[in-house]
N, CA and C atoms as an extended XYZ file, in Angstrom:
549
Properties=species:S:1:pos:R:3:atomname:S:1:resname:S:1:resid:I:1 pbc="F F F"
N       161.928      180.762      122.275 N   MET     1
C       161.454      179.421      122.575 CA  MET     1
C       162.609      178.585      123.097 C   MET     1
N       162.302      177.779      124.081 N   GLU     2
C       163.341      176.941      124.674 CA  GLU     2
C       163.209      175.509      124.150 C   GLU     2
N       164.370      174.882      123.950 N   PHE     3
C       164.394      173.530      123.392 CA  PHE     3
C       165.350      172.643      124.179 C   PHE     3
N       164.947      171.392      124.335 N   PHE     4
C       165.752      170.357      124.970 CA  PHE     4
C       166.294      169.466      123.856 C   PHE     4
N       167.618      169.319      123.803 N   CYS     5
C       168.272      168.478      122.790 CA  CYS     5
C       169.114      167.428      123.507 C   CYS     5
N       168.901      166.179      123.151 N   TYR     6
C       169.656      165.091      123.772 CA  TYR     6
C       170.218      164.207      122.674 C   TYR     6
N       171.535      164.269      122.504 N   HIS     7
C       172.264      163.436      121.545 CA  HIS     7
C       172.779      162.208      122.301 C   HIS     7
N       172.369      161.013      121.897 N   ARG     8
C       172.835      159.779      122.545 CA  ARG     8
C       173.950      159.171      121.701 C   ARG     8
N       175.088      158.937      122.344 N   ASP     9
C       176.248      158.380      121.634 CA  ASP     9
C       175.948      156.980      121.117 C   ASP     9
N       176.518      156.657      119.975 N   ARG    10
C       176.437      155.274      119.513 CA  ARG    10
C       177.545      154.490      120.208 C   ARG    10
N       177.425      153.189      120.201 N   THR    11
C       178.392      152.321      120.853 CA  THR    11
C       179.789      152.556      120.282 C   THR    11
N       180.775      152.518      121.156 N   ALA    12
C       182.193      152.632      120.783 CA  ALA    12
C       182.525      153.946      120.064 C   ALA    12
N       181.943      155.043      120.526 N   SER    13
C       182.214      156.336      119.887 CA  SER    13
C       183.167      157.202      120.704 C   SER    13
N       183.793      156.626      121.742 N   GLU    14
C       184.637      157.418      122.640 CA  GLU    14
C       185.800      158.094      121.912 C   GLU    14
N       186.455      157.365      120.997 N   VAL    15
C       187.602      157.937      120.284 CA  VAL    15
C       187.148      159.104      119.414 C   VAL    15
N       186.059      158.920      118.685 N   LEU    16
C       185.521      159.985      117.841 CA  LEU    16
C       185.126      161.190      118.697 C   LEU    16
N       184.524      160.940      119.837 N   ARG    17
C       184.131      162.024      120.735 CA  ARG    17
C       185.354      162.844      121.153 C   ARG    17
N       186.438      162.166      121.548 N   ARG    18
C       187.662      162.885      121.946 CA  ARG    18
C       188.231      163.685      120.781 C   ARG    18
N       188.223      163.100      119.585 N   GLU    19
C       188.757      163.788      118.409 CA  GLU    19
C       187.962      165.052      118.083 C   GLU    19
N       186.670      165.030      118.354 N   LEU    20
C       185.793      166.143      117.981 CA  LEU    20
C       185.514      167.116      119.120 C   LEU    20
N       186.136      166.915      120.275 N   LEU    21
C       185.805      167.724      121.446 CA  LEU    21
C       185.998      169.217      121.204 C   LEU    21
N       187.114      169.614      120.654 N   GLU    22
C       187.338      171.038      120.404 CA  GLU    22
C       186.346      171.577      119.374 C   GLU    22
N       186.055      170.805      118.323 N   ASP    23
C       185.055      171.233      117.336 CA  ASP    23
C       183.684      171.410      118.001 C   ASP    23
N       183.341      170.470      118.883 N   HIS    24
C       182.065      170.546      119.596 CA  HIS    24
C       182.012      171.811      120.452 C   HIS    24
N       183.057      172.059      121.247 N   TRP    25
C       183.068      173.243      122.099 CA  TRP    25
C       183.024      174.523      121.278 C   TRP    25
N       183.766      174.569      120.182 N   SER    26
C       183.746      175.761      119.326 CA  SER    26
C       182.348      176.002      118.765 C   SER    26
N       181.691      174.924      118.364 N   TYR    27
C       180.315      175.038      117.856 CA  TYR    27
C       179.406      175.576      118.958 C   TYR    27
N       179.521      175.031      120.155 N   MET    28
C       178.670      175.462      121.265 CA  MET    28
C       178.987      176.891      121.695 C   MET    28
N       180.237      177.315      121.528 N   ASP    29
C       180.595      178.703      121.849 CA  ASP    29
C       179.739      179.689      121.051 C   ASP    29
N       179.353      179.310      119.841 N   GLU    30
C       178.508      180.167      119.007 CA  GLU    30
C       177.122      180.372      119.618 C   GLU    30
N       176.725      179.484      120.536 N   TYR    31
C       175.399      179.528      121.151 CA  TYR    31
C       175.475      179.886      122.635 C   TYR    31
N       176.574      180.454      123.073 N   ALA    32
C       176.762      180.739      124.506 CA  ALA    32
C       175.623      181.580      125.088 C   ALA    32
N       175.170      182.588      124.366 N   LYS    33
C       174.112      183.463      124.882 CA  LYS    33
C       172.757      182.770      124.944 C   LYS    33
N       172.565      181.752      124.110 N   GLU    34
C       171.291      181.038      124.057 CA  GLU    34
C       171.238      179.840      125.005 C   GLU    34
N       172.370      179.456      125.572 N   MET    35
C       172.474      178.228      126.363 CA  MET    35
C       171.839      178.392      127.753 C   MET    35
N       170.972      177.448      128.096 N   ILE    36
C       170.355      177.389      129.421 CA  ILE    36
C       171.071      176.343      130.272 C   ILE    36
N       171.390      175.215      129.665 N   ALA    37
C       172.123      174.147      130.363 CA  ALA    37
C       172.785      173.261      129.325 C   ALA    37
N       173.857      172.579      129.767 N   ARG    38
C       174.571      171.682      128.867 CA  ARG    38
C       175.426      170.731      129.678 C   ARG    38
N       175.753      169.620      129.059 N   GLY    39
C       176.667      168.689      129.703 CA  GLY    39
C       176.450      167.264      129.248 C   GLY    39
N       177.460      166.433      129.466 N   PRO    40
C       177.369      165.044      129.029 CA  PRO    40
C       176.609      164.158      130.020 C   PRO    40
N       175.931      163.155      129.479 N   THR    41
C       175.473      162.044      130.304 CA  THR    41
C       176.635      161.062      130.375 C   THR    41
N       176.644      160.243      131.431 N   LEU    42
C       177.816      159.417      131.708 CA  LEU    42
C       177.425      157.972      132.031 C   LEU    42
N       178.405      157.080      131.894 N   THR    43
C       178.219      155.686      132.275 CA  THR    43
C       177.962      155.596      133.784 C   THR    43
N       177.570      154.409      134.245 N   GLY    44
C       177.271      154.194      135.655 CA  GLY    44
C       178.409      154.546      136.584 C   GLY    44
N       179.649      154.336      136.140 N   ASP    45
C       180.811      154.678      136.968 CA  ASP    45
C       181.257      156.129      136.760 C   ASP    45
N       180.523      156.861      135.933 N   ARG    46
C       180.791      158.273      135.626 CA  ARG    46
C       182.141      158.503      134.952 C   ARG    46
N       182.655      157.473      134.290 N   GLU    47
C       183.974      157.574      133.657 CA  GLU    47
C       183.904      157.982      132.184 C   GLU    47
N       182.869      157.524      131.465 N   LEU    48
C       182.785      157.777      130.021 CA  LEU    48
C       181.470      158.451      129.659 C   LEU    48
N       181.508      159.364      128.689 N   PRO    49
C       180.272      159.979      128.206 CA  PRO    49
C       179.400      158.974      127.456 C   PRO    49
N       178.093      159.171      127.556 N   THR    50
C       177.121      158.360      126.803 CA  THR    50
C       176.226      159.227      125.926 C   THR    50
N       176.335      160.535      126.065 N   GLY    51
C       175.502      161.444      125.288 CA  GLY    51
C       175.752      162.880      125.701 C   GLY    51
N       174.992      163.796      125.095 N   SER    52
C       175.129      165.224      125.394 CA  SER    52
C       173.755      165.862      125.493 C   SER    52
N       173.557      166.645      126.543 N   VAL    53
C       172.323      167.394      126.754 CA  VAL    53
C       172.616      168.869      126.512 C   VAL    53
N       171.743      169.503      125.762 N   HIS    54
C       171.815      170.955      125.562 CA  HIS    54
C       170.404      171.506      125.647 C   HIS    54
N       170.216      172.506      126.474 N   ILE    55
C       168.942      173.209      126.557 CA  ILE    55
C       169.231      174.636      126.110 C   ILE    55
N       168.563      175.043      125.040 N   VAL    56
C       168.875      176.322      124.394 CA  VAL    56
C       167.605      177.112      124.096 C   VAL    56
N       167.765      178.414      124.038 N   ASP    57
C       166.681      179.328      123.693 CA  ASP    57
C       166.917      179.774      122.252 C   ASP    57
N       166.062      179.310      121.351 N   LEU    58
C       166.218      179.586      119.922 CA  LEU    58
C       164.904      180.101      119.342 C   LEU    58
N       164.924      180.716      118.162 N   PRO    59
C       163.724      181.371      117.636 CA  PRO    59
C       162.556      180.439      117.298 C   PRO    59
N       162.858      179.206      116.846 N   ASP    60
C       161.770      178.348      116.384 CA  ASP    60
C       162.260      176.904      116.246 C   ASP    60
N       161.336      175.966      115.986 N   PRO    61
C       161.729      174.560      115.852 CA  PRO    61
C       162.762      174.315      114.746 C   PRO    61
N       162.693      175.045      113.654 N   ALA    62
C       163.667      174.851      112.577 CA  ALA    62
C       165.074      175.219      113.056 C   ALA    62
N       165.196      176.294      113.812 N   ALA    63
C       166.505      176.688      114.357 CA  ALA    63
C       167.010      175.649      115.352 C   ALA    63
N       166.101      175.053      116.132 N   ALA    64
C       166.499      174.009      117.089 CA  ALA    64
C       167.004      172.767      116.363 C   ALA    64
N       166.325      172.378      115.293 N   ARG    65
C       166.786      171.209      114.523 CA  ARG    65
C       168.133      171.507      113.859 C   ARG    65
N       168.294      172.707      113.348 N   ALA    66
C       169.588      173.069      112.751 CA  ALA    66
C       170.685      173.008      113.818 C   ALA    66
N       170.411      173.542      115.000 N   PHE    67
C       171.371      173.473      116.100 CA  PHE    67
C       171.764      172.018      116.382 C   PHE    67
N       170.785      171.145      116.506 N   ALA    68
C       171.042      169.741      116.866 CA  ALA    68
C       171.749      168.974      115.757 C   ALA    68
N       171.347      169.199      114.508 N   PHE    69
C       171.848      168.354      113.417 CA  PHE    69
C       173.071      168.927      112.695 C   PHE    69
N       173.405      170.189      112.967 N   ASP    70
C       174.649      170.751      112.425 CA  ASP    70
C       175.824      170.544      113.382 C   ASP    70
N       175.558      170.063      114.576 N   GLU    71
C       176.593      169.828      115.592 CA  GLU    71
C       177.645      168.877      115.020 C   GLU    71
N       178.938      169.148      115.214 N   PRO    72
C       179.999      168.347      114.590 CA  PRO    72
C       179.942      166.850      114.884 C   PRO    72
N       179.590      166.473      116.104 N   GLY    73
C       179.488      165.046      116.418 CA  GLY    73
C       178.381      164.364      115.631 C   GLY    73
N       177.255      165.060      115.477 N   TYR    74
C       176.168      164.498      114.674 CA  TYR    74
C       176.619      164.353      113.221 C   TYR    74
N       177.254      165.388      112.691 N   GLN    75
C       177.714      165.358      111.306 CA  GLN    75
C       178.722      164.233      111.058 C   GLN    75
N       179.495      163.863      112.087 N   ALA    76
C       180.511      162.815      111.953 CA  ALA    76
C       179.969      161.414      112.261 C   ALA    76
N       178.685      161.305      112.623 N   GLY    77
C       178.098      159.995      112.898 CA  GLY    77
C       178.330      159.479      114.305 C   GLY    77
N       178.588      160.365      115.254 N   MET    78
C       178.897      159.953      116.618 CA  MET    78
C       177.655      159.502      117.396 C   MET    78
N       176.482      159.968      117.022 N   TYR    79
C       175.281      159.714      117.813 CA  TYR    79
C       174.394      158.659      117.170 C   TYR    79
N       173.744      157.862      118.017 N   ARG    80
C       172.796      156.864      117.515 CA  ARG    80
C       171.415      157.463      117.327 C   ARG    80
N       171.084      158.484      118.130 N   ASP    81
C       169.818      159.185      117.921 CA  ASP    81
C       169.867      160.546      118.601 C   ASP    81
N       168.920      161.383      118.217 N   VAL    82
C       168.845      162.744      118.736 CA  VAL    82
C       167.385      163.049      119.058 C   VAL    82
N       167.148      163.584      120.251 N   MET    83
C       165.812      164.041      120.639 CA  MET    83
C       165.841      165.565      120.672 C   MET    83
N       164.902      166.185      119.975 N   VAL    84
C       164.746      167.642      120.002 CA  VAL    84
C       163.286      167.922      120.328 C   VAL    84
N       163.048      168.594      121.455 N   ARG    85
C       161.682      168.903      121.889 CA  ARG    85
C       161.634      170.326      122.423 C   ARG    85
N       160.500      170.980      122.199 N   ARG    86
C       160.266      172.251      122.894 CA  ARG    86
C       160.291      171.950      124.377 C   ARG    86
N       160.666      172.926      125.136 N   TRP    87
C       160.812      172.767      126.579 CA  TRP    87
C       160.450      174.094      127.215 C   TRP    87
N       159.955      174.066      128.427 N   ARG    88
C       159.634      175.315      129.116 CA  ARG    88
C       160.448      175.388      130.403 C   ARG    88
N       161.203      176.441      130.559 N   ASN    89
C       162.099      176.637      131.690 CA  ASN    89
C       161.309      177.115      132.907 C   ASN    89
N       160.820      176.171      133.713 N   LEU    90
C       160.014      176.533      134.872 CA  LEU    90
C       160.831      177.195      135.983 C   LEU    90
N       162.141      177.020      135.979 N   LEU    91
C       162.982      177.670      136.987 CA  LEU    91
C       163.337      179.104      136.598 C   LEU    91
N       163.294      179.396      135.301 N   GLY    92
C       163.611      180.746      134.839 CA  GLY    92
C       165.067      181.142      135.021 C   GLY    92
N       165.956      180.164      135.046 N   ARG    93
C       167.378      180.463      135.215 CA  ARG    93
C       168.199      179.510      134.364 C   ARG    93
N       169.498      179.779      134.291 N   THR    94
C       170.418      178.877      133.608 CA  THR    94
C       171.110      177.994      134.639 C   THR    94
N       171.833      176.998      134.158 N   MET    95
C       172.555      176.111      135.081 CA  MET    95
C       173.647      176.871      135.831 C   MET    95
N       174.157      177.941      135.241 N   TRP    96
C       175.211      178.726      135.880 CA  TRP    96
C       174.676      179.512      137.076 C   TRP    96
N       173.367      179.635      137.161 N   GLU    97
C       172.734      180.311      138.300 CA  GLU    97
C       172.251      179.320      139.362 C   GLU    97
N       172.483      178.030      139.143 N   PHE    98
C       172.096      177.010      140.116 CA  PHE    98
C       172.803      177.269      141.433 C   PHE    98
N       172.064      177.405      142.544 N   PRO    99
C       172.699      177.758      143.812 CA  PRO    99
C       173.663      176.695      144.343 C   PRO    99
N       173.551      175.468      143.860 N   GLY   100
C       174.428      174.403      144.327 CA  GLY   100
C       175.792      174.373      143.663 C   GLY   100
N       176.020      175.232      142.685 N   GLY   101
C       177.311      175.294      142.007 CA  GLY   101
C       177.570      174.106      141.092 C   GLY   101
N       178.779      174.069      140.542 N   ARG   102
C       179.157      173.050      139.558 CA  ARG   102
C       179.681      171.771      140.187 C   ARG   102
N       180.191      171.853      141.399 N   GLU   103
C       180.892      170.715      142.016 CA  GLU   103
C       180.081      170.096      143.142 C   GLU   103
N       180.484      168.886      143.530 N   GLY   104
C       179.873      168.202      144.659 CA  GLY   104
C       178.608      167.469      144.291 C   GLY   104
N       178.294      166.437      145.033 N   ASP   105
C       177.099      165.614      144.844 CA  ASP   105
C       176.921      165.183      143.392 C   ASP   105
N       176.219      164.097      143.233 N   ASP   106
C       175.964      163.583      141.892 CA  ASP   106
C       174.840      164.367      141.228 C   ASP   106
N       174.904      164.427      139.907 N   ARG   107
C       173.892      165.124      139.103 CA  ARG   107
C       173.313      164.104      138.127 C   ARG   107
N       172.050      164.301      137.777 N   TYR   108
C       171.349      163.356      136.913 CA  TYR   108
C       170.471      164.084      135.905 C   TYR   108
N       170.324      163.463      134.741 N   LEU   109
C       169.275      163.812      133.800 CA  LEU   109
C       168.126      162.860      134.093 C   LEU   109
N       166.957      163.407      134.373 N   VAL   110
C       165.748      162.608      134.558 CA  VAL   110
C       164.828      162.965      133.401 C   VAL   110
N       164.494      161.965      132.611 N   LEU   111
C       163.722      162.169      131.391 CA  LEU   111
C       162.467      161.312      131.467 C   LEU   111
N       161.332      161.958      131.661 N   GLY   112
C       160.047      161.257      131.709 CA  GLY   112
C       159.347      161.397      130.369 C   GLY   112
N       159.059      160.261      129.739 N   LEU   113
C       158.378      160.266      128.446 CA  LEU   113
C       156.877      160.126      128.683 C   LEU   113
N       156.122      161.092      128.205 N   GLY   114
C       154.719      161.233      128.542 CA  GLY   114
C       153.813      160.112      128.081 C   GLY   114
N       152.731      159.991      128.830 N   SER   115
C       151.672      159.049      128.505 CA  SER   115
C       150.391      159.586      129.117 C   SER   115
N       149.483      160.054      128.275 N   GLY   116
C       148.225      160.567      128.805 CA  GLY   116
C       148.281      162.035      129.151 C   GLY   116
N       147.451      162.428      130.157 N   PRO   117
C       147.377      163.844      130.531 CA  PRO   117
C       148.706      164.369      131.075 C   PRO   117
N       148.896      165.656      130.941 N   ALA   118
C       150.130      166.296      131.409 CA  ALA   118
C       150.342      166.068      132.896 C   ALA   118
N       151.612      165.917      133.277 N   ALA   119
C       151.977      165.698      134.681 CA  ALA   119
C       153.166      166.579      135.036 C   ALA   119
N       153.335      166.805      136.324 N   ASP   120
C       154.505      167.500      136.858 CA  ASP   120
C       154.741      168.858      136.197 C   ASP   120
N       153.655      169.613      136.007 N   LEU   121
C       153.779      170.945      135.408 CA  LEU   121
C       154.157      172.009      136.430 C   LEU   121
N       154.064      171.665      137.704 N   ALA   122
C       154.503      172.571      138.769 CA  ALA   122
C       155.846      172.078      139.289 C   ALA   122
N       156.620      172.996      139.828 N   LEU   123
C       157.923      172.623      140.367 CA  LEU   123
C       157.763      171.710      141.580 C   LEU   123
N       158.638      170.712      141.697 N   PRO   124
C       158.625      169.871      142.896 CA  PRO   124
C       158.991      170.699      144.134 C   PRO   124
N       158.649      170.212      145.325 N   PRO   125
C       158.898      170.986      146.542 CA  PRO   125
C       160.366      171.341      146.780 C   PRO   125
N       161.288      170.447      146.476 N   ASP   126
C       162.698      170.708      146.763 CA  ASP   126
C       163.398      171.298      145.540 C   ASP   126
N       162.983      172.478      145.147 N   ARG   127
C       163.505      173.105      143.931 CA  ARG   127
C       164.968      173.482      144.021 C   ARG   127
N       165.531      173.560      145.232 N   ASP   128
C       166.951      173.888      145.371 CA  ASP   128
C       167.861      172.803      144.814 C   ASP   128
N       167.326      171.611      144.591 N   GLU   129
C       168.110      170.511      144.032 CA  GLU   129
C       167.984      170.436      142.510 C   GLU   129
N       167.198      171.321      141.920 N   LEU   130
C       166.968      171.315      140.475 CA  LEU   130
C       167.935      172.261      139.774 C   LEU   130
N       168.659      171.730      138.827 N   VAL   131
C       169.535      172.540      137.984 CA  VAL   131
C       168.712      173.121      136.839 C   VAL   131
N       167.833      172.294      136.267 N   ALA   132
C       166.915      172.707      135.199 CA  ALA   132
C       165.679      171.814      135.306 C   ALA   132
N       164.511      172.354      134.945 N   TYR   133
C       163.277      171.577      135.069 CA  TYR   133
C       162.217      172.165      134.146 C   TYR   133
N       161.529      171.291      133.407 N   GLY   134
C       160.421      171.771      132.590 CA  GLY   134
C       159.798      170.694      131.740 C   GLY   134
N       158.614      170.984      131.226 N   PRO   135
C       157.916      170.026      130.378 CA  PRO   135
C       158.514      169.964      128.968 C   PRO   135
N       158.446      168.773      128.396 N   LEU   136
C       158.763      168.566      126.981 CA  LEU   136
C       157.460      168.748      126.218 C   LEU   136
N       157.506      169.486      125.117 N   LEU   137
C       156.290      169.858      124.402 CA  LEU   137
C       156.425      169.591      122.908 C   LEU   137
N       155.281      169.529      122.241 N   SER   138
C       155.271      169.442      120.779 CA  SER   138
C       155.829      170.732      120.196 C   SER   138
N       156.144      170.716      118.901 N   ASP   139
C       156.715      171.899      118.250 CA  ASP   139
C       155.857      173.145      118.431 C   ASP   139
N       154.522      172.988      118.427 N   ASP   140
C       153.655      174.157      118.583 CA  ASP   140
C       153.459      174.547      120.047 C   ASP   140
N       154.017      173.748      120.973 N   GLY   141
C       153.941      174.067      122.398 CA  GLY   141
C       152.631      173.695      123.057 C   GLY   141
N       151.724      173.048      122.322 N   ASN   142
C       150.387      172.763      122.851 CA  ASN   142
C       150.206      171.369      123.441 C   ASN   142
N       151.071      170.435      123.091 N   THR   143
C       150.902      169.058      123.556 CA  THR   143
C       152.057      168.672      124.465 C   THR   143
N       151.709      168.186      125.666 N   TRP   144
C       152.705      167.727      126.630 CA  TRP   144
C       153.219      166.366      126.189 C   TRP   144
N       154.545      166.214      126.125 N   LEU   145
C       155.177      164.957      125.711 CA  LEU   145
C       156.006      164.325      126.820 C   LEU   145
N       156.185      165.039      127.923 N   GLY   146
C       156.977      164.510      129.027 CA  GLY   146
C       157.605      165.630      129.828 C   GLY   146
N       158.635      165.271      130.586 N   THR   147
C       159.332      166.227      131.445 CA  THR   147
C       160.824      165.916      131.417 C   THR   147
N       161.634      166.949      131.395 N   ALA   148
C       163.090      166.788      131.482 CA  ALA   148
C       163.592      167.624      132.649 C   ALA   148
N       164.441      166.992      133.471 N   ALA   149
C       165.005      167.682      134.624 CA  ALA   149
C       166.475      167.324      134.766 C   ALA   149
N       167.253      168.294      135.185 N   LEU   150
C       168.639      168.078      135.610 CA  LEU   150
C       168.620      168.284      137.113 C   LEU   150
N       169.062      167.256      137.852 N   VAL   151
C       168.834      167.200      139.287 CA  VAL   151
C       170.125      166.871      140.032 C   VAL   151
N       170.339      167.531      141.162 N   ARG   152
C       171.389      167.128      142.096 CA  ARG   152
C       170.722      166.207      143.121 C   ARG   152
N       171.296      165.005      143.293 N   ALA   153
C       170.700      164.036      144.207 CA  ALA   153
C       171.772      163.069      144.702 C   ALA   153
N       171.545      162.442      145.844 N   PRO   154
C       172.535      161.495      146.363 CA  PRO   154
C       172.601      160.192      145.562 C   PRO   154
N       171.522      159.861      144.820 N   ASP   155
C       171.511      158.629      144.036 CA  ASP   155
C       170.420      158.721      142.965 C   ASP   155
N       170.441      157.754      142.051 N   ALA   156
C       169.507      157.762      140.916 CA  ALA   156
C       168.052      157.625      141.357 C   ALA   156
N       167.790      156.826      142.378 N   ASP   157
C       166.406      156.663      142.834 CA  ASP   157
C       165.839      157.965      143.387 C   ASP   157
N       166.646      158.699      144.114 N   THR   158
C       166.207      160.002      144.628 CA  THR   158
C       165.961      160.966      143.473 C   THR   158
N       166.826      160.936      142.473 N   ALA   159
C       166.634      161.790      141.291 CA  ALA   159
C       165.337      161.418      140.572 C   ALA   159
N       165.101      160.128      140.385 N   ARG   160
C       163.890      159.655      139.705 CA  ARG   160
C       162.618      160.153      140.403 C   ARG   160
N       162.664      160.258      141.737 N   ALA   161
C       161.493      160.640      142.525 CA  ALA   161
C       161.034      162.074      142.268 C   ALA   161
N       161.803      162.848      141.497 N   VAL   162
C       161.381      164.208      141.166 CA  VAL   162
C       160.143      164.173      140.243 C   VAL   162
N       159.915      163.038      139.570 N   LEU   163
C       158.758      162.873      138.686 CA  LEU   163
C       157.754      161.893      139.299 C   LEU   163
N       156.490      162.065      138.943 N   THR   164
C       155.416      161.187      139.406 CA  THR   164
C       155.446      159.903      138.583 C   THR   164
N       155.836      158.767      139.182 N   PRO   165
C       156.140      157.553      138.404 CA  PRO   165
C       155.001      157.015      137.533 C   PRO   165
N       153.782      157.017      138.017 N   ASP   166
C       152.693      156.386      137.252 CA  ASP   166
C       152.106      157.288      136.167 C   ASP   166
N       152.710      158.438      135.933 N   ARG   167
C       152.209      159.377      134.932 CA  ARG   167
C       153.024      159.354      133.643 C   ARG   167
N       153.989      158.430      133.557 N   TYR   168
C       154.889      158.385      132.403 CA  TYR   168
C       154.921      156.983      131.810 C   TYR   168
N       155.092      156.915      130.497 N   ALA   169
C       155.301      155.631      129.829 CA  ALA   169
C       156.655      155.057      130.234 C   ALA   169
N       157.625      155.934      130.455 N   ASP   170
C       158.967      155.510      130.852 CA  ASP   170
C       159.662      156.695      131.514 C   ASP   170
N       160.494      156.392      132.509 N   ILE   171
C       161.356      157.405      133.115 CA  ILE   171
C       162.781      156.895      133.023 C   ILE   171
N       163.632      157.665      132.369 N   GLU   172
C       165.051      157.342      132.250 CA  GLU   172
C       165.825      158.226      133.224 C   GLU   172
N       166.838      157.649      133.861 N   VAL   173
C       167.726      158.422      134.719 CA  VAL   173
C       169.145      158.150      134.240 C   VAL   173
N       169.858      159.211      133.927 N   HIS   174
C       171.231      159.122      133.427 CA  HIS   174
C       172.142      159.964      134.304 C   HIS   174
N       173.323      159.453      134.601 N   ASN   175
C       174.323      160.295      135.251 CA  ASN   175
C       174.602      161.469      134.320 C   ASN   175
N       174.799      162.634      134.892 N   TRP   176
C       175.014      163.861      134.114 CA  TRP   176
C       175.984      164.750      134.878 C   TRP   176
N       176.711      165.572      134.144 N   GLN   177
C       177.561      166.574      134.786 CA  GLN   177
C       177.505      167.878      134.018 C   GLN   177
N       177.819      168.964      134.724 N   PHE   178
C       177.896      170.293      134.084 CA  PHE   178
C       178.877      170.196      132.907 C   PHE   178
N       178.516      170.802      131.810 N   GLY   179
C       179.362      170.756      130.625 CA  GLY   179
C       180.017      172.087      130.317 C   GLY   179
N       180.723      172.092      129.233 N   GLY   180
C       181.418      173.294      128.772 CA  GLY   180
C       182.920      173.149      128.904 C   GLY   180
N       183.588      174.117      128.388 N   ARG   181
C       185.051      174.121      128.453 CA  ARG   181
C       185.503      174.175      129.911 C   ARG   181
N       186.576      173.431      130.212 N   PRO   182
C       187.136      173.545      131.567 CA  PRO   182
C       187.661      174.964      131.790 C   PRO   182
N       187.477      175.477      132.987 N   SER   183
C       187.960      176.846      133.268 CA  SER   183
C       189.435      176.849      133.564 C   SER   183
């Protein structure tokens, strides 16, 4: 089962984040084989992290919650909230298989929070710009709760357009970058 985890930093947590960076990477190293995508969300100027996205393949919802809540930053109080949702990998690949590579052009997390009937269950036409894409689902996988996408785009408005605007209660767009240890 695939899960989308989004840890949002609390205000003024930059120092704590830097202090825990190696602990965070070591923790994530334990999940390297399960990782589909990962990376920080960033401020508007792309200078400071505002959160962390992890998409992982784990056995069940309990394992996903353990993954999210045992993370060192969460344990140290770095995050203001955490979203853990089942997710379906419509691209069938990891971010490391993204044909656009790790560098160049801006990347975004587009998070559509559902309202009403399911939307955007098929891939958008320009799938080459998608790093990751899929529906957010209830723990049992039967109820659509929204859509999460990692997108390469020239700007936030173009990234937002990957989702059908009137089908969501809210659409959030966050600057995002490929995560993991520097090579």
